[in-house]
Amino acid sequence: MTERPEGAPAQPQPQDQPSATPPGQPGPAHPQPAAQPHTPTQAQLPASPSAYPYPSPQSPAGFGPPAASLPTQHNPYGQPQPGGYPPAGYPPAPAAPGSGGAGRAVLWAVLGAVLASAAWAGGVFLLGRDDKADLRGYEAKSELCREVEHSSFDDEYPEEDSSPVNQSLEHEALDQSYCSLSLKKSSTSTLSDAYFSVELELHKKTDPGPEFTARWAEYDQRYDDYEVERVSGFGDEAYLVTEDTTSGGDSSGSRSATLAVRDGWVTYEMSWSAYASSYDDDAASLPEVAEVTDWLKTDTTATLENLKEIDGV
């Protein structure tokens, strides 16, 4: 190979292809090779926003296509809360078995049961539901007339009733005995001259006190002709109820008297009543109410004593 002497002009290069310069235009002094397509590198690509601040876990950092942007998720409980996960408003996680929270729940449950039991016991105490019947030793009797004392009436009504009426009732809540006698002045009387009765009730489930007071203390509300007087010396409370409808003579009208007694959970009544029309014309006289009330008090005292000594129904 012969070297070109220094300063000699360069030899022209052969043209492989015709020049693209249009005719009449001067061509380039030195033709340039055709441009090759250029592929940019990863570092030259524009940055794309990503939902993650860190490289994609599927490709090494700086290689591969950029990670696709994920849609923004909205907080269902409002605006995002500072301080990280979980956001405010989530319910607290349940306590593990044996933790302090479970122990406190058991303690509260036991305390509630104790308070409920105490309230129930207090209610029973206040209402008296657990009390036993206060019968004061009285006993009901199927043949009550045998135990009734009525000797105070014998002078006025000497004729004894040969067919007294006895009634009785026995129940787990109430025992009841009743006696009714017809009083006559003589054996010639075709009708009863007066009526006499005694009733005894043993209340075994409930205290009869409030209802007894309401019935007898306000008995005069039923009729204008009745008078009520509270008397002492009989049980816990006693009332004397009297009536007199006679109009100045014994030819018409009626008179009656009742002594009602409550002794504990036992109630007792002894009653007398007479009608002027039941008397013969030549003996039309009725005992005075004041006189009869004395008889009732005397015979009630004796009868109540008898009822404490007899056998039950």
CSV table of C-alpha atoms in Angstrom, one decimal:
chain,number,residue,atom,x,y,z
A,1,MET,CA,0.0,0.0,0.0
A,2,THR,CA,1.4,3.4,-1.1
A,3,GLU,CA,1.1,6.1,1.4
A,4,ARG,CA,-0.2,9.5,0.2
A,5,PRO,CA,2.4,12.2,0.3
A,6,GLU,CA,1.8,14.9,2.8
A,7,GLY,CA,-0.2,17.8,1.2
A,8,ALA,CA,-1.6,15.7,-1.7
A,9,PRO,CA,-5.4,16.1,-2.2
A,10,ALA,CA,-7.7,13.3,-1.1
A,11,GLN,CA,-9.1,10.9,-3.7
A,12,PRO,CA,-12.9,11.1,-4.2
A,13,GLN,CA,-14.9,8.2,-2.7
A,14,PRO,CA,-17.0,6.1,-5.0
A,15,GLN,CA,-20.8,6.6,-4.7
A,16,ASP,CA,-22.8,3.5,-4.0
A,17,GLN,CA,-26.2,5.1,-4.6
A,18,PRO,CA,-27.2,8.1,-6.7
A,19,SER,CA,-27.5,11.4,-4.8
A,20,ALA,CA,-30.9,12.5,-3.6
A,21,THR,CA,-30.1,16.1,-4.4
A,22,PRO,CA,-32.3,17.4,-7.0
A,23,PRO,CA,-30.8,18.5,-10.3
A,24,GLY,CA,-29.4,22.0,-10.4
A,25,GLN,CA,-28.7,22.0,-6.6
A,26,PRO,CA,-25.1,21.6,-5.4
A,27,GLY,CA,-24.7,18.5,-3.4
A,28,PRO,CA,-22.9,18.1,-0.1
A,29,ALA,CA,-19.2,18.1,-0.2
A,30,HIS,CA,-19.2,14.9,1.9
A,31,PRO,CA,-22.3,12.6,1.7
A,32,GLN,CA,-23.6,11.4,5.1
A,33,PRO,CA,-24.7,7.9,5.9
A,34,ALA,CA,-28.5,7.3,6.3
A,35,ALA,CA,-29.8,8.0,9.9
A,36,GLN,CA,-30.5,4.9,12.0
A,37,PRO,CA,-33.6,4.8,14.3
A,38,HIS,CA,-32.7,5.8,17.9
A,39,THR,CA,-34.1,4.0,20.9
A,40,PRO,CA,-34.0,6.0,24.1
A,41,THR,CA,-32.7,4.3,27.3
A,42,GLN,CA,-34.7,3.9,30.5
A,43,ALA,CA,-32.9,6.9,32.0
A,44,GLN,CA,-34.0,9.1,29.1
A,45,LEU,CA,-37.8,8.2,29.4
A,46,PRO,CA,-40.0,10.9,31.1
A,47,ALA,CA,-41.0,10.1,34.7
A,48,SER,CA,-44.5,8.7,35.2
A,49,PRO,CA,-46.4,9.1,38.4
A,50,SER,CA,-46.8,5.9,40.4
A,51,ALA,CA,-49.2,4.9,43.3
A,52,TYR,CA,-46.2,3.5,45.1
A,53,PRO,CA,-43.2,5.6,46.2
A,54,TYR,CA,-41.0,2.5,45.8
A,55,PRO,CA,-39.9,0.6,42.7
A,56,SER,CA,-42.2,-2.1,41.3
A,57,PRO,CA,-41.6,-5.4,43.1
A,58,GLN,CA,-41.7,-7.2,39.8
A,59,SER,CA,-38.7,-5.4,38.1
A,60,PRO,CA,-35.4,-4.1,39.3
A,61,ALA,CA,-35.1,-0.4,40.0
A,62,GLY,CA,-34.5,1.5,36.8
A,63,PHE,CA,-35.5,-1.2,34.4
A,64,GLY,CA,-38.8,-2.2,32.6
A,65,PRO,CA,-41.9,-0.2,32.0
A,66,PRO,CA,-43.1,2.2,34.8
A,67,ALA,CA,-45.7,0.8,37.2
A,68,ALA,CA,-49.3,1.7,36.3
A,69,SER,CA,-50.9,4.3,38.5
A,70,LEU,CA,-53.6,2.7,40.9
A,71,PRO,CA,-56.9,4.6,41.4
A,72,THR,CA,-57.1,6.4,44.7
A,73,GLN,CA,-59.2,4.6,47.4
A,74,HIS,CA,-61.5,6.7,49.4
A,75,ASN,CA,-61.8,6.3,53.2
A,76,PRO,CA,-65.3,4.9,53.9
A,77,TYR,CA,-65.2,6.5,57.4
A,78,GLY,CA,-64.5,10.1,56.2
A,79,GLN,CA,-61.2,11.9,55.6
A,80,PRO,CA,-58.0,10.0,56.1
A,81,GLN,CA,-56.9,10.2,59.7
A,82,PRO,CA,-53.4,11.2,60.8
A,83,GLY,CA,-51.3,8.7,62.7
A,84,GLY,CA,-51.5,5.7,60.4
A,85,TYR,CA,-53.6,2.6,60.4
A,86,PRO,CA,-56.3,2.0,61.7
A,87,PRO,CA,-58.2,5.2,61.2
A,88,ALA,CA,-60.3,6.7,64.0
A,89,GLY,CA,-63.8,5.3,64.3
A,90,TYR,CA,-62.9,1.6,64.0
A,91,PRO,CA,-64.3,-0.5,66.9
A,92,PRO,CA,-61.7,-1.7,69.4
A,93,ALA,CA,-60.4,-5.2,68.9
A,94,PRO,CA,-62.0,-7.8,71.2
A,95,ALA,CA,-60.0,-8.7,74.3
A,96,ALA,CA,-58.2,-11.9,74.3
A,97,PRO,CA,-59.5,-14.7,76.6
A,98,GLY,CA,-58.2,-14.2,80.1
A,99,SER,CA,-57.4,-10.5,79.5
A,100,GLY,CA,-58.4,-7.7,81.9
A,101,GLY,CA,-61.5,-6.7,79.7
A,102,ALA,CA,-63.0,-10.2,80.0
A,103,GLY,CA,-62.4,-10.3,83.7
A,104,ARG,CA,-64.2,-6.9,84.1
A,105,ALA,CA,-67.2,-8.2,82.1
A,106,VAL,CA,-67.5,-11.2,84.4
A,107,LEU,CA,-67.2,-9.0,87.4
A,108,TRP,CA,-70.0,-6.7,86.2
A,109,ALA,CA,-72.3,-9.6,85.4
A,110,VAL,CA,-71.8,-11.1,88.9
A,111,LEU,CA,-72.4,-7.7,90.5
A,112,GLY,CA,-75.6,-7.2,88.5
A,113,ALA,CA,-76.9,-10.6,89.6
A,114,VAL,CA,-76.2,-9.7,93.2
A,115,LEU,CA,-78.0,-6.4,92.9
A,116,ALA,CA,-81.0,-8.0,91.3
A,117,SER,CA,-81.3,-10.6,94.0
A,118,ALA,CA,-81.0,-7.9,96.7
A,119,ALA,CA,-83.8,-5.9,95.0
A,120,TRP,CA,-86.0,-8.9,94.8
A,121,ALA,CA,-85.4,-9.8,98.5
A,122,GLY,CA,-86.1,-6.2,99.5
A,123,GLY,CA,-89.4,-6.2,97.5
A,124,VAL,CA,-90.5,-9.4,99.2
A,125,PHE,CA,-89.6,-7.9,102.6
A,126,LEU,CA,-91.6,-4.7,101.9
A,127,LEU,CA,-94.6,-6.4,100.4
A,128,GLY,CA,-94.8,-9.1,103.1
A,129,ARG,CA,-95.1,-11.9,100.5
A,130,ASP,CA,-92.9,-14.2,102.6
A,131,ASP,CA,-94.8,-13.6,105.8
A,132,LYS,CA,-96.8,-16.4,107.4
A,133,ALA,CA,-100.5,-15.9,108.1
A,134,ASP,CA,-101.1,-14.3,111.5
A,135,LEU,CA,-104.0,-16.3,112.7
A,136,ARG,CA,-103.5,-15.7,116.5
A,137,GLY,CA,-104.5,-19.3,117.3
A,138,TYR,CA,-108.0,-19.1,115.9
A,139,GLU,CA,-109.4,-22.1,114.1
A,140,ALA,CA,-112.5,-22.4,111.8
A,141,LYS,CA,-115.2,-24.9,112.6
A,142,SER,CA,-117.8,-26.7,110.4
A,143,GLU,CA,-120.3,-26.6,113.3
A,144,LEU,CA,-119.7,-23.0,114.4
A,145,CYS,CA,-123.1,-22.6,116.2
A,146,ARG,CA,-122.0,-25.0,118.8
A,147,GLU,CA,-119.2,-22.7,119.8
A,148,VAL,CA,-121.1,-19.4,119.6
A,149,GLU,CA,-122.0,-17.7,122.9
A,150,HIS,CA,-125.4,-15.9,122.8
A,151,SER,CA,-126.5,-16.1,126.4
A,152,SER,CA,-126.9,-12.3,126.6
A,153,PHE,CA,-129.9,-12.6,124.2
A,154,ASP,CA,-131.6,-15.4,126.1
A,155,ASP,CA,-133.7,-13.2,128.4
A,156,GLU,CA,-135.2,-11.4,125.4
A,157,TYR,CA,-135.4,-14.5,123.2
A,158,PRO,CA,-135.7,-17.6,125.5
A,159,GLU,CA,-136.9,-20.0,122.7
A,160,GLU,CA,-133.9,-21.9,121.4
A,161,ASP,CA,-133.5,-22.5,117.7
A,162,SER,CA,-133.7,-26.2,117.0
A,163,SER,CA,-132.4,-25.9,113.5
A,164,PRO,CA,-129.4,-23.6,113.4
A,165,VAL,CA,-127.7,-23.1,110.0
A,166,ASN,CA,-124.0,-24.0,109.8
A,167,GLN,CA,-121.8,-23.3,106.7
A,168,SER,CA,-118.1,-23.7,106.3
A,169,LEU,CA,-115.4,-23.4,103.6
A,170,GLU,CA,-111.9,-24.7,103.7
A,171,HIS,CA,-109.2,-23.6,101.2
A,172,GLU,CA,-105.5,-23.0,101.2
A,173,ALA,CA,-106.2,-19.2,101.0
A,174,LEU,CA,-109.2,-18.9,103.2
A,175,ASP,CA,-111.1,-20.9,105.9
A,176,GLN,CA,-114.6,-19.7,106.7
A,177,SER,CA,-117.3,-20.6,109.2
A,178,TYR,CA,-120.8,-19.3,109.4
A,179,CYS,CA,-123.7,-19.7,112.0
A,180,SER,CA,-127.2,-18.4,111.7
A,181,LEU,CA,-129.9,-18.6,114.5
A,182,SER,CA,-133.6,-17.6,114.6
A,183,LEU,CA,-134.5,-15.9,117.8
A,184,LYS,CA,-138.0,-16.2,119.2
A,185,LYS,CA,-139.8,-14.8,122.2
A,186,SER,CA,-141.9,-17.9,122.7
A,187,SER,CA,-142.7,-21.2,121.2
A,188,THR,CA,-146.0,-19.8,119.9
A,189,SER,CA,-144.2,-17.4,117.6
A,190,THR,CA,-144.8,-18.5,114.0
A,191,LEU,CA,-142.0,-16.4,112.6
A,192,SER,CA,-138.6,-15.4,114.0
A,193,ASP,CA,-138.7,-12.3,116.2
A,194,ALA,CA,-135.1,-11.5,115.4
A,195,TYR,CA,-132.1,-12.9,113.5
A,196,PHE,CA,-128.7,-13.6,114.8
A,197,SER,CA,-125.5,-14.6,113.0
A,198,VAL,CA,-121.7,-15.1,113.5
A,199,GLU,CA,-119.1,-15.3,110.7
A,200,LEU,CA,-115.4,-16.2,111.1
A,201,GLU,CA,-112.8,-15.9,108.4
A,202,LEU,CA,-109.1,-17.0,108.5
A,203,HIS,CA,-107.1,-15.3,105.8
A,204,LYS,CA,-104.1,-17.6,105.1
A,205,LYS,CA,-102.5,-15.8,102.1
A,206,THR,CA,-103.1,-12.1,102.4
A,207,ASP,CA,-103.5,-9.5,105.2
A,208,PRO,CA,-107.2,-8.5,105.3
A,209,GLY,CA,-106.4,-5.3,107.3
A,210,PRO,CA,-106.7,-2.6,104.6
A,211,GLU,CA,-109.9,-4.0,103.1
A,212,PHE,CA,-111.4,-4.6,106.6
A,213,THR,CA,-110.9,-1.0,107.5
A,214,ALA,CA,-112.3,0.3,104.2
A,215,ARG,CA,-115.4,-1.8,104.5
A,216,TRP,CA,-116.3,-1.2,108.2
A,217,ALA,CA,-114.9,2.3,108.9
A,218,GLU,CA,-116.8,3.7,105.9
A,219,TYR,CA,-119.9,1.5,106.2
A,220,ASP,CA,-122.2,4.5,106.7
A,221,GLN,CA,-121.5,5.5,103.1
A,222,ARG,CA,-123.8,2.8,101.9
A,223,TYR,CA,-126.9,4.0,103.7
A,224,ASP,CA,-127.8,7.2,105.5
A,225,ASP,CA,-129.5,5.2,108.3
A,226,TYR,CA,-126.2,3.5,109.5
A,227,GLU,CA,-123.9,4.8,112.2
A,228,VAL,CA,-120.3,3.7,112.6
A,229,GLU,CA,-118.3,3.8,115.9
A,230,ARG,CA,-114.8,2.4,116.4
A,231,VAL,CA,-114.6,0.5,119.7
A,232,SER,CA,-111.6,-0.8,121.7
A,233,GLY,CA,-110.9,-4.0,123.6
A,234,PHE,CA,-111.3,-6.3,120.6
A,235,GLY,CA,-108.3,-7.5,118.6
A,236,ASP,CA,-106.4,-5.0,116.5
A,237,GLU,CA,-109.5,-3.0,115.5
A,238,ALA,CA,-113.2,-3.2,115.9
A,239,TYR,CA,-116.2,-1.3,114.6
A,240,LEU,CA,-119.8,-1.1,115.8
A,241,VAL,CA,-122.3,-0.5,113.1
A,242,THR,CA,-125.9,0.2,114.0
A,243,GLU,CA,-129.2,1.1,112.3
A,244,ASP,CA,-132.6,2.3,113.5
A,245,THR,CA,-135.4,3.0,111.0
A,246,THR,CA,-138.3,2.9,113.4
A,247,SER,CA,-140.5,6.1,113.2
A,248,GLY,CA,-141.4,6.8,116.8
A,249,GLY,CA,-143.3,3.5,117.3
A,250,ASP,CA,-142.6,-0.2,117.1
A,251,SER,CA,-145.3,-0.9,114.5
A,252,SER,CA,-142.9,-0.4,111.6
A,253,GLY,CA,-139.3,-0.1,110.8
A,254,SER,CA,-136.2,-2.2,111.7
A,255,ARG,CA,-133.2,-2.1,114.1
A,256,SER,CA,-129.8,-3.8,113.6
A,257,ALA,CA,-126.4,-3.9,115.1
A,258,THR,CA,-123.1,-5.5,114.1
A,259,LEU,CA,-119.8,-5.8,115.9
A,260,ALA,CA,-116.9,-6.4,113.4
A,261,VAL,CA,-113.5,-7.4,114.7
A,262,ARG,CA,-110.1,-8.0,113.1
A,263,ASP,CA,-107.5,-9.8,115.1
A,264,GLY,CA,-104.3,-10.3,113.0
A,265,TRP,CA,-105.4,-12.0,109.8
A,266,VAL,CA,-108.7,-13.2,111.3
A,267,THR,CA,-111.9,-11.3,110.8
A,268,TYR,CA,-115.1,-11.8,112.9
A,269,GLU,CA,-118.7,-10.5,112.8
A,270,MET,CA,-121.6,-10.9,115.2
A,271,SER,CA,-124.9,-9.4,114.0
A,272,TRP,CA,-128.4,-8.9,115.2
A,273,SER,CA,-131.5,-7.6,113.4
A,274,ALA,CA,-135.2,-7.3,114.1
A,275,TYR,CA,-138.3,-6.1,112.2
A,276,ALA,CA,-141.3,-4.5,113.9
A,277,SER,CA,-143.7,-6.3,111.5
A,278,SER,CA,-142.6,-9.7,112.8
A,279,TYR,CA,-144.1,-9.0,116.2
A,280,ASP,CA,-147.7,-9.7,117.4
A,281,ASP,CA,-149.9,-6.7,118.0
A,282,ASP,CA,-150.0,-7.1,121.7
A,283,ALA,CA,-146.2,-7.5,122.1
A,284,ALA,CA,-144.9,-5.0,119.5
A,285,SER,CA,-141.7,-4.0,121.2
A,286,LEU,CA,-138.1,-4.1,120.0
A,287,PRO,CA,-135.0,-3.9,122.1
A,288,GLU,CA,-133.2,-0.6,122.0
A,289,VAL,CA,-130.1,-0.5,119.9
A,290,ALA,CA,-127.9,0.6,122.8
A,291,GLU,CA,-129.0,-2.4,124.8
A,292,VAL,CA,-128.3,-4.8,121.9
A,293,THR,CA,-124.8,-3.4,121.4
A,294,ASP,CA,-123.9,-4.3,125.0
A,295,TRP,CA,-125.1,-7.9,124.4
A,296,LEU,CA,-122.9,-8.1,121.3
A,297,LYS,CA,-119.8,-7.0,123.1
A,298,THR,CA,-120.3,-9.4,126.0
A,299,ASP,CA,-121.0,-12.4,123.7
A,300,THR,CA,-118.3,-11.6,121.3
A,301,THR,CA,-115.7,-11.7,124.0
A,302,ALA,CA,-116.8,-15.1,125.1
A,303,THR,CA,-117.2,-16.5,121.5
A,304,LEU,CA,-113.7,-15.4,120.5
A,305,GLU,CA,-112.2,-17.2,123.5
A,306,ASN,CA,-114.1,-20.3,122.4
A,307,LEU,CA,-112.9,-20.2,118.9
A,308,LYS,CA,-109.3,-20.3,120.1
A,309,GLU,CA,-109.9,-23.6,121.9
A,310,ILE,CA,-111.8,-25.6,119.4
A,311,ASP,CA,-110.4,-28.0,116.7
A,312,GLY,CA,-110.1,-26.9,113.1
A,313,VAL,CA,-112.5,-27.5,110.3
